[in-house]
PDB file of C-alpha atoms in Angstrom:
ATOM      1  CA  MET T  11     -18.675 -12.253  -5.937  1.00 95.00           C
ATOM      2  CA  ARG T  12     -20.372 -12.641  -2.544  1.00 98.00           C
ATOM      3  CA  THR T  13     -20.763  -9.039  -1.430  1.00 98.00           C
ATOM      4  CA  LEU T  14     -21.533  -7.132   1.765  1.00 98.00           C
ATOM      5  CA  ILE T  15     -22.642  -3.489   1.804  1.00 98.00           C
ATOM      6  CA  LEU T  16     -22.021  -1.427   4.936  1.00 98.00           C
ATOM      7  CA  ASP T  17     -23.191   2.157   5.418  1.00 97.00           C
ATOM      8  CA  ASP T  18     -24.834   3.751   8.457  1.00 95.00           C
ATOM      9  CA  GLU T  19     -27.345   5.486   6.150  1.00 96.00           C
ATOM     10  CA  PRO T  20     -30.077   2.989   5.071  1.00 97.00           C
ATOM     11  CA  TYR T  21     -30.824   4.915   1.873  1.00 97.00           C
ATOM     12  CA  CYS T  22     -27.192   4.593   0.763  1.00 97.00           C
ATOM     13  CA  VAL T  23     -27.249   0.841   1.378  1.00 98.00           C
ATOM     14  CA  GLU T  24     -30.488   0.395  -0.549  1.00 97.00           C
ATOM     15  CA  LEU T  25     -29.349   2.551  -3.457  1.00 97.00           C
ATOM     16  CA  LEU T  26     -25.995   0.786  -3.822  1.00 98.00           C
ATOM     17  CA  ALA T  27     -27.718  -2.608  -3.627  1.00 98.00           C
ATOM     18  CA  HIS T  28     -30.114  -1.526  -6.364  1.00 97.00           C
ATOM     19  CA  LEU T  29     -27.290  -0.306  -8.611  1.00 98.00           C
ATOM     20  CA  LEU T  30     -25.290  -3.495  -8.116  1.00 98.00           C
ATOM     21  CA  LYS T  31     -28.258  -5.752  -8.873  1.00 97.00           C
ATOM     22  CA  LYS T  32     -29.101  -3.771 -11.999  1.00 96.00           C
ATOM     23  CA  HIS T  33     -25.635  -3.135 -13.444  1.00 97.00           C
ATOM     24  CA  CYS T  34     -23.244  -5.733 -11.990  1.00 96.00           C
ATOM     25  CA  PRO T  35     -24.632  -9.243 -12.664  1.00 94.00           C
ATOM     26  CA  ASP T  36     -21.592 -11.002 -11.168  1.00 94.00           C
ATOM     27  CA  ILE T  37     -22.369  -9.545  -7.742  1.00 97.00           C
ATOM     28  CA  GLU T  38     -24.350 -11.600  -5.207  1.00 97.00           C
ATOM     29  CA  ILE T  39     -25.362  -9.432  -2.254  1.00 98.00           C
ATOM     30  CA  VAL T  40     -25.197 -11.611   0.848  1.00 98.00           C
ATOM     31  CA  ALA T  41     -25.602  -8.901   3.497  1.00 98.00           C
ATOM     32  CA  GLN T  42     -26.750  -5.285   3.792  1.00 98.00           C
ATOM     33  CA  CYS T  43     -25.723  -3.601   7.043  1.00 98.00           C
ATOM     34  CA  THR T  44     -26.237  -0.209   8.623  1.00 97.00           C
ATOM     35  CA  ASP T  45     -24.512  -1.187  11.886  1.00 97.00           C
ATOM     36  CA  PRO T  46     -20.737  -1.810  11.730  1.00 97.00           C
ATOM     37  CA  GLN T  47     -20.968  -4.198  14.686  1.00 96.00           C
ATOM     38  CA  VAL T  48     -23.427  -6.379  12.744  1.00 97.00           C
ATOM     39  CA  ALA T  49     -21.103  -6.272   9.727  1.00 97.00           C
ATOM     40  CA  LEU T  50     -18.185  -7.269  11.947  1.00 97.00           C
ATOM     41  CA  GLU T  51     -20.057 -10.301  13.259  1.00 97.00           C
ATOM     42  CA  PHE T  52     -21.198 -11.311   9.772  1.00 98.00           C
ATOM     43  CA  LEU T  53     -17.708 -11.102   8.284  1.00 97.00           C
ATOM     44  CA  ARG T  54     -16.227 -13.099  11.153  1.00 97.00           C
ATOM     45  CA  ALA T  55     -18.875 -15.781  10.634  1.00 97.00           C
ATOM     46  CA  ASN T  56     -18.620 -15.696   6.826  1.00 96.00           C
ATOM     47  CA  PRO T  57     -14.943 -15.586   5.845  1.00 94.00           C
ATOM     48  CA  ALA T  58     -15.854 -16.565   2.268  1.00 95.00           C
ATOM     49  CA  THR T  59     -17.255 -13.086   1.613  1.00 97.00           C
ATOM     50  CA  ASP T  60     -15.494 -11.839  -1.531  1.00 97.00           C
ATOM     51  CA  LEU T  61     -16.177  -8.099  -1.637  1.00 98.00           C
ATOM     52  CA  VAL T  62     -17.122  -5.393   0.847  1.00 98.00           C
ATOM     53  CA  PHE T  63     -18.385  -1.894   0.078  1.00 98.00           C
ATOM     54  CA  MET T  64     -17.747   0.129   3.237  1.00 97.00           C
ATOM     55  CA  ASP T  65     -18.515   3.696   4.249  1.00 96.00           C
ATOM     56  CA  VAL T  66     -15.484   5.443   5.743  1.00 93.00           C
ATOM     57  CA  GLU T  67     -17.053   7.343   8.638  1.00 90.00           C
ATOM     58  CA  MET T  68     -19.628   5.560  10.786  1.00 91.00           C
ATOM     59  CA  PRO T  69     -20.758   5.894  14.425  1.00 87.00           C
ATOM     60  CA  ARG T  70     -19.188   3.684  17.081  1.00 85.00           C
ATOM     61  CA  LEU T  71     -16.844   1.900  14.653  1.00 90.00           C
ATOM     62  CA  ASN T  72     -15.342   3.757  11.709  1.00 91.00           C
ATOM     63  CA  ALA T  73     -13.916   1.848   8.748  1.00 93.00           C
ATOM     64  CA  PHE T  74     -10.352   1.903  10.071  1.00 93.00           C
ATOM     65  CA  ASP T  75     -11.312   0.507  13.481  1.00 94.00           C
ATOM     66  CA  LEU T  76     -13.537  -2.154  11.939  1.00 96.00           C
ATOM     67  CA  LEU T  77     -10.909  -3.310   9.461  1.00 96.00           C
ATOM     68  CA  ASN T  78      -8.303  -3.530  12.218  1.00 95.00           C
ATOM     69  CA  LEU T  79     -10.612  -5.872  14.117  1.00 96.00           C
ATOM     70  CA  LEU T  80     -10.869  -8.067  11.016  1.00 96.00           C
ATOM     71  CA  TYR T  81      -7.263  -7.949   9.825  1.00 94.00           C
ATOM     72  CA  PRO T  82      -5.865  -9.987   8.173  1.00 94.00           C
ATOM     73  CA  PHE T  83      -8.786 -10.336   5.772  1.00 95.00           C
ATOM     74  CA  ARG T  84      -9.055 -11.766   2.278  1.00 93.00           C
ATOM     75  CA  PHE T  85     -12.090  -9.926   0.964  1.00 96.00           C
ATOM     76  CA  LYS T  86     -11.762  -7.215  -1.670  1.00 96.00           C
ATOM     77  CA  LEU T  87     -12.479  -3.734  -0.366  1.00 97.00           C
ATOM     78  CA  VAL T  88     -14.064  -0.622  -1.889  1.00 98.00           C
ATOM     79  CA  PHE T  89     -14.665   2.400   0.312  1.00 97.00           C
ATOM     80  CA  THR T  90     -17.697   4.590  -0.283  1.00 96.00           C
ATOM     81  CA  THR T  91     -17.586   8.160   0.955  1.00 93.00           C
ATOM     82  CA  ALA T  92     -19.053  11.584   0.524  1.00 89.00           C
ATOM     83  CA  TYR T  93     -16.205  13.876  -0.450  1.00 78.00           C
ATOM     84  CA  ASP T  94     -13.884  14.417   2.488  1.00 78.00           C
ATOM     85  CA  LYS T  95     -10.482  15.642   1.393  1.00 79.00           C
ATOM     86  CA  TYR T  96      -8.610  13.970   4.249  1.00 82.00           C
ATOM     87  CA  ALA T  97     -10.358  10.613   3.831  1.00 87.00           C
ATOM     88  CA  VAL T  98      -9.901  10.641   0.052  1.00 90.00           C
ATOM     89  CA  LYS T  99      -6.218  11.593   0.359  1.00 90.00           C
ATOM     90  CA  ALA T 100      -5.651   8.851   2.920  1.00 92.00           C
ATOM     91  CA  ILE T 101      -7.283   6.307   0.623  1.00 95.00           C
ATOM     92  CA  LYS T 102      -5.148   7.446  -2.319  1.00 94.00           C
ATOM     93  CA  TYR T 103      -1.927   7.427  -0.276  1.00 95.00           C
ATOM     94  CA  SER T 104      -2.792   3.844   0.731  1.00 95.00           C
ATOM     95  CA  ALA T 105      -3.539   2.622  -2.833  1.00 95.00           C
ATOM     96  CA  LEU T 106      -6.989   1.515  -1.687  1.00 96.00           C
ATOM     97  CA  ASP T 107     -10.084   1.734  -3.894  1.00 96.00           C
ATOM     98  CA  TYR T 108     -13.047   4.035  -3.326  1.00 96.00           C
ATOM     99  CA  LEU T 109     -16.229   5.489  -4.798  1.00 96.00           C
ATOM    100  CA  LEU T 110     -17.492   8.985  -4.169  1.00 95.00           C
ATOM    101  CA  LYS T 111     -21.123   9.542  -3.288  1.00 94.00           C
ATOM    102  CA  PRO T 112     -23.408  10.017  -5.146  1.00 94.00           C
ATOM    103  CA  ILE T 113     -22.146   6.887  -6.858  1.00 95.00           C
ATOM    104  CA  ASP T 114     -21.698   7.035 -10.606  1.00 96.00           C
ATOM    105  CA  ILE T 115     -22.824   3.886 -12.438  1.00 97.00           C
ATOM    106  CA  GLU T 116     -19.802   3.670 -14.741  1.00 97.00           C
ATOM    107  CA  GLU T 117     -17.410   4.221 -11.852  1.00 97.00           C
ATOM    108  CA  LEU T 118     -19.219   1.476  -9.929  1.00 97.00           C
ATOM    109  CA  LYS T 119     -18.804  -0.960 -12.815  1.00 97.00           C
ATOM    110  CA  THR T 120     -15.116  -0.086 -13.064  1.00 96.00           C
ATOM    111  CA  ALA T 121     -14.624  -0.546  -9.310  1.00 96.00           C
ATOM    112  CA  VAL T 122     -16.213  -4.010  -9.475  1.00 97.00           C
ATOM    113  CA  GLN T 123     -13.926  -4.939 -12.375  1.00 95.00           C
ATOM    114  CA  ARG T 124     -10.870  -3.679 -10.462  1.00 93.00           C
ATOM    115  CA  ALA T 125     -11.925  -5.633  -7.402  1.00 94.00           C
ATOM    116  CA  THR T 126     -11.507  -8.909  -9.286  1.00 91.00           C
ATOM    117  CA  LYS T 127      -7.787  -8.088  -9.651  1.00 89.00           C
ATOM    118  CA  GLN T 128      -7.166  -6.709  -6.167  1.00 91.00           C
ATOM    119  CA  VAL T 129      -4.434  -8.231  -4.044  1.00 90.00           C
ATOM    120  CA  PRO T 130      -5.029  -8.680  -0.296  1.00 91.00           C
ATOM    121  CA  VAL T 131      -4.706  -5.453   1.682  1.00 95.00           C
ATOM    122  CA  HIS T 132      -1.256  -5.134   3.255  1.00 95.00           C
ATOM    123  CA  ALA T 133      -0.825  -4.090   6.892  1.00 94.00           C
ATOM    124  CA  GLU T 134       1.191  -1.046   5.815  1.00 95.00           C
ATOM    125  CA  GLN T 135      -1.677   0.139   3.628  1.00 95.00           C
ATOM    126  CA  MET T 136      -3.855   0.042   6.729  1.00 94.00           C
ATOM    127  CA  GLU T 137      -1.229   1.948   8.686  1.00 93.00           C
ATOM    128  CA  ILE T 138      -0.941   4.698   6.056  1.00 93.00           C
ATOM    129  CA  PHE T 139      -4.717   4.998   5.787  1.00 93.00           C
ATOM    130  CA  GLY T 140      -5.155   5.168   9.550  1.00 90.00           C
ATOM    131  CA  ARG T 141      -2.431   7.767   9.982  1.00 88.00           C
ATOM    132  CA  HIS T 142      -3.838  10.158   7.389  1.00 87.00           C
ATOM    133  CA  ARG T 143      -7.618   9.648   7.360  1.00 82.00           C
ATOM    134  CA  ASN T 144      -8.237  12.646   9.665  1.00 75.00           C
ATOM    135  CA  SER T 145      -4.913  14.380   9.251  1.00 69.00           C
ATOM    136  CA  SER T 146      -4.161  17.799   7.809  1.00 65.00           C
ATOM    137  CA  GLU T 147      -0.547  16.713   7.268  1.00 66.00           C
ATOM    138  CA  ALA T 148       0.248  17.778   3.702  1.00 67.00           C
ATOM    139  CA  HIS T 149       1.918  14.620   2.418  1.00 78.00           C
ATOM    140  CA  PRO T 150       3.241  11.389   3.927  1.00 86.00           C
ATOM    141  CA  GLU T 151       6.894  10.409   3.695  1.00 91.00           C
ATOM    142  CA  ARG T 152       5.895   6.971   2.439  1.00 93.00           C
ATOM    143  CA  ILE T 153       3.041   6.020   0.096  1.00 96.00           C
ATOM    144  CA  ALA T 154       1.559   2.860  -1.382  1.00 96.00           C
ATOM    145  CA  LEU T 155       1.333   2.547  -5.162  1.00 95.00           C
ATOM    146  CA  SER T 156      -0.690  -0.003  -7.085  1.00 92.00           C
ATOM    147  CA  THR T 157       1.371  -1.481  -9.913  1.00 89.00           C
ATOM    148  CA  GLN T 158       0.829  -4.170 -12.526  1.00 81.00           C
ATOM    149  CA  THR T 159       2.189  -6.811 -10.153  1.00 84.00           C
ATOM    150  CA  GLY T 160       0.832  -5.711  -6.765  1.00 89.00           C
ATOM    151  CA  VAL T 161       1.306  -2.874  -4.287  1.00 94.00           C
ATOM    152  CA  ASP T 162       4.690  -1.199  -3.794  1.00 96.00           C
ATOM    153  CA  PHE T 163       5.625   1.012  -0.855  1.00 96.00           C
ATOM    154  CA  VAL T 164       7.782   3.976  -1.792  1.00 97.00           C
ATOM    155  CA  GLU T 165       9.726   6.570   0.163  1.00 97.00           C
ATOM    156  CA  VAL T 166       8.702   9.826  -1.510  1.00 97.00           C
ATOM    157  CA  LYS T 167      12.219  11.270  -1.307  1.00 97.00           C
ATOM    158  CA  THR T 168      13.577   8.370  -3.408  1.00 98.00           C
ATOM    159  CA  VAL T 169      11.397   9.250  -6.425  1.00 98.00           C
ATOM    160  CA  VAL T 170      13.665  10.792  -9.083  1.00 98.00           C
ATOM    161  CA  PHE T 171      11.024  11.545 -11.702  1.00 98.00           C
ATOM    162  CA  CYS T 172       7.817  10.279 -13.293  1.00 97.00           C
ATOM    163  CA  SER T 173       7.030  10.107 -16.991  1.00 96.00           C
ATOM    164  CA  SER T 174       3.779   9.546 -18.861  1.00 91.00           C
ATOM    165  CA  ASP T 175       3.303   6.676 -21.275  1.00 75.00           C
ATOM    166  CA  GLY T 176      -0.197   6.912 -22.717  1.00 74.00           C
ATOM    167  CA  SER T 177      -2.706   5.807 -20.088  1.00 77.00           C
ATOM    168  CA  TYR T 178       0.138   4.592 -17.874  1.00 88.00           C
ATOM    169  CA  ALA T 179       2.964   6.335 -16.052  1.00 93.00           C
ATOM    170  CA  GLU T 180       6.461   5.208 -15.144  1.00 95.00           C
ATOM    171  CA  LEU T 181       8.010   6.148 -11.830  1.00 96.00           C
ATOM    172  CA  PHE T 182      11.810   6.015 -11.514  1.00 97.00           C
ATOM    173  CA  LEU T 183      13.474   5.526  -8.124  1.00 98.00           C
ATOM    174  CA  GLU T 184      16.995   6.408  -7.046  1.00 96.00           C
ATOM    175  CA  ASP T 185      17.944   2.725  -6.715  1.00 96.00           C
ATOM    176  CA  GLY T 186      17.256   2.239 -10.443  1.00 96.00           C
ATOM    177  CA  GLN T 187      13.885   0.580  -9.981  1.00 96.00           C
ATOM    178  CA  LYS T 188      11.046   1.505 -12.363  1.00 95.00           C
ATOM    179  CA  LEU T 189       7.386   1.128 -11.410  1.00 95.00           C
ATOM    180  CA  VAL T 190       4.637   1.057 -14.038  1.00 94.00           C
ATOM    181  CA  LEU T 191       1.410   2.587 -12.739  1.00 93.00           C
ATOM    182  CA  SER T 192      -2.082   2.686 -14.234  1.00 87.00           C
ATOM    183  CA  LYS T 193      -2.357   6.376 -13.345  1.00 88.00           C
ATOM    184  CA  ASN T 194      -1.780   9.560 -15.287  1.00 89.00           C
ATOM    185  CA  LEU T 195       0.775  12.166 -14.218  1.00 92.00           C
ATOM    186  CA  LYS T 196      -1.859  14.444 -12.705  1.00 92.00           C
ATOM    187  CA  GLU T 197      -2.991  11.685 -10.362  1.00 92.00           C
ATOM    188  CA  ILE T 198       0.599  10.988  -9.324  1.00 94.00           C
ATOM    189  CA  GLU T 199       1.276  14.699  -8.898  1.00 93.00           C
ATOM    190  CA  GLU T 200      -1.565  14.875  -6.366  1.00 91.00           C
ATOM    191  CA  LEU T 201       0.179  12.225  -4.237  1.00 93.00           C
ATOM    192  CA  LEU T 202       3.527  14.027  -4.103  1.00 94.00           C
ATOM    193  CA  PRO T 203       4.507  17.244  -2.274  1.00 92.00           C
ATOM    194  CA  SER T 204       4.481  20.308  -4.513  1.00 91.00           C
ATOM    195  CA  ALA T 205       7.402  21.719  -2.533  1.00 91.00           C
ATOM    196  CA  ASP T 206       9.658  19.026  -4.026  1.00 95.00           C
ATOM    197  CA  PHE T 207       7.981  18.012  -7.293  1.00 96.00           C
ATOM    198  CA  PHE T 208       7.417  20.104 -10.411  1.00 96.00           C
ATOM    199  CA  ARG T 209       5.704  19.386 -13.728  1.00 95.00           C
ATOM    200  CA  ALA T 210       8.525  20.728 -15.902  1.00 95.00           C
ATOM    201  CA  HIS T 211       7.015  19.221 -19.055  1.00 94.00           C
ATOM    202  CA  HIS T 212       3.628  17.717 -19.905  1.00 93.00           C
ATOM    203  CA  SER T 213       5.311  14.295 -19.965  1.00 95.00           C
ATOM    204  CA  TYR T 214       7.585  14.659 -16.927  1.00 97.00           C
ATOM    205  CA  LEU T 215       7.167  15.288 -13.214  1.00 97.00           C
ATOM    206  CA  LEU T 216      10.550  15.965 -11.582  1.00 97.00           C
ATOM    207  CA  ASN T 217      11.832  15.762  -8.031  1.00 97.00           C
ATOM    208  CA  ILE T 218      13.680  19.068  -7.594  1.00 96.00           C
ATOM    209  CA  ARG T 219      15.991  17.469  -5.034  1.00 96.00           C
ATOM    210  CA  HIS T 220      17.254  15.054  -7.708  1.00 97.00           C
ATOM    211  CA  VAL T 221      18.071  17.735 -10.309  1.00 97.00           C
ATOM    212  CA  LYS T 222      21.851  17.802 -10.713  1.00 96.00           C
ATOM    213  CA  ARG T 223      22.291  20.259 -13.586  1.00 96.00           C
ATOM    214  CA  TYR T 224      20.273  22.640 -15.722  1.00 95.00           C
ATOM    215  CA  VAL T 225      21.301  22.982 -19.381  1.00 94.00           C
ATOM    216  CA  ARG T 226      20.245  26.296 -20.926  1.00 91.00           C
ATOM    217  CA  GLY T 227      18.094  26.355 -24.060  1.00 89.00           C
ATOM    218  CA  SER T 228      14.699  27.428 -25.373  1.00 89.00           C
ATOM    219  CA  GLY T 229      13.148  25.571 -22.497  1.00 88.00           C
ATOM    220  CA  GLY T 230      16.290  23.865 -21.437  1.00 92.00           C
ATOM    221  CA  GLU T 231      17.055  20.413 -20.104  1.00 95.00           C
ATOM    222  CA  VAL T 232      17.944  18.930 -16.739  1.00 96.00           C
ATOM    223  CA  VAL T 233      20.308  16.172 -15.749  1.00 97.00           C
ATOM    224  CA  MET T 234      18.765  14.053 -13.005  1.00 97.00           C
ATOM    225  CA  SER T 235      20.604  12.164 -10.279  1.00 97.00           C
ATOM    226  CA  ASN T 236      20.184   8.899 -12.199  1.00 96.00           C
ATOM    227  CA  GLY T 237      21.841  10.419 -15.279  1.00 96.00           C
ATOM    228  CA  ARG T 238      18.676  10.895 -17.312  1.00 96.00           C
ATOM    229  CA  LEU T 239      18.468  14.036 -19.455  1.00 97.00           C
ATOM    230  CA  LEU T 240      14.926  15.437 -19.458  1.00 96.00           C
ATOM    231  CA  PRO T 241      13.355  18.394 -21.276  1.00 96.00           C
ATOM    232  CA  VAL T 242      11.864  21.506 -19.710  1.00 95.00           C
ATOM    233  CA  ALA T 243       8.892  23.009 -21.567  1.00 95.00           C
ATOM    234  CA  ARG T 244       9.505  26.554 -22.797  1.00 95.00           C
ATOM    235  CA  ASN T 245       6.301  27.845 -21.170  1.00 95.00           C
ATOM    236  CA  ARG T 246       7.365  26.374 -17.813  1.00 94.00           C
ATOM    237  CA  LYS T 247      10.985  27.490 -17.883  1.00 94.00           C
ATOM    238  CA  THR T 248      10.614  30.673 -15.814  1.00 94.00           C
ATOM    239  CA  GLU T 249       8.634  29.004 -13.031  1.00 95.00           C
ATOM    240  CA  PHE T 250      11.001  26.042 -13.060  1.00 94.00           C
ATOM    241  CA  LEU T 251      14.090  28.227 -12.704  1.00 94.00           C
ATOM    242  CA  GLU T 252      12.423  30.055  -9.830  1.00 93.00           C
ATOM    243  CA  LYS T 253      11.744  26.678  -8.242  1.00 91.00           C
ATOM    244  CA  LEU T 254      15.442  25.866  -8.548  1.00 89.00           C
ATOM    245  CA  GLY T 255      16.370  29.266  -7.117  1.00 86.00           C
ATOM    246  CA  LEU T 256      18.123  30.345 -10.340  1.00 81.00           C
TER     247      LEU T 256
END
């Protein structure tokens, strides 16, 4: 893949280039940039670029502003960022890919592999990322989720429950739709507001607003708005009942 690296810190560019050359033989580095304006001009002149590693926060043009100037674009995109909770949350809400600095070699290899399967970035992903990249807003009303077939946009309030299935998770919506995600329940839980969602069982994350009935028992069970009967773990029963106001 013809690859551009963009970071305003020269050391970060050089280190990532070194790691890619050493550990990712399918990568051909065609440009290394520390100035987003130079990267902008290169990408406009070289639309066949396949993959871009891009720092999130840069002087003059941050990643969001730069990508908006290039949109629509066909290249695969991986953000690189030092840990910034707002930036990372915005990236996750948008179903975009990222690497945390300092970059881990195995995570870099995995990101390159994922990039080969990426679908083009949707305008709504850009909108969600832009809205939340510097925002202290707890959770968005709408999130992007990467599924086996592409990227789905979901109204959080329509999520009835999520269940784990090995290394995958299934997300059930009020319209009967089921999304299969390559995430575990903990990762999904981080995307959803804790005020409305509760891990009532190690295999189930429930939307409290979709609980229609609680059936008493050792842990008990709940009837969800879609008719599904789900268990409540005994060690989570007390907290769950408090969450329901019972």
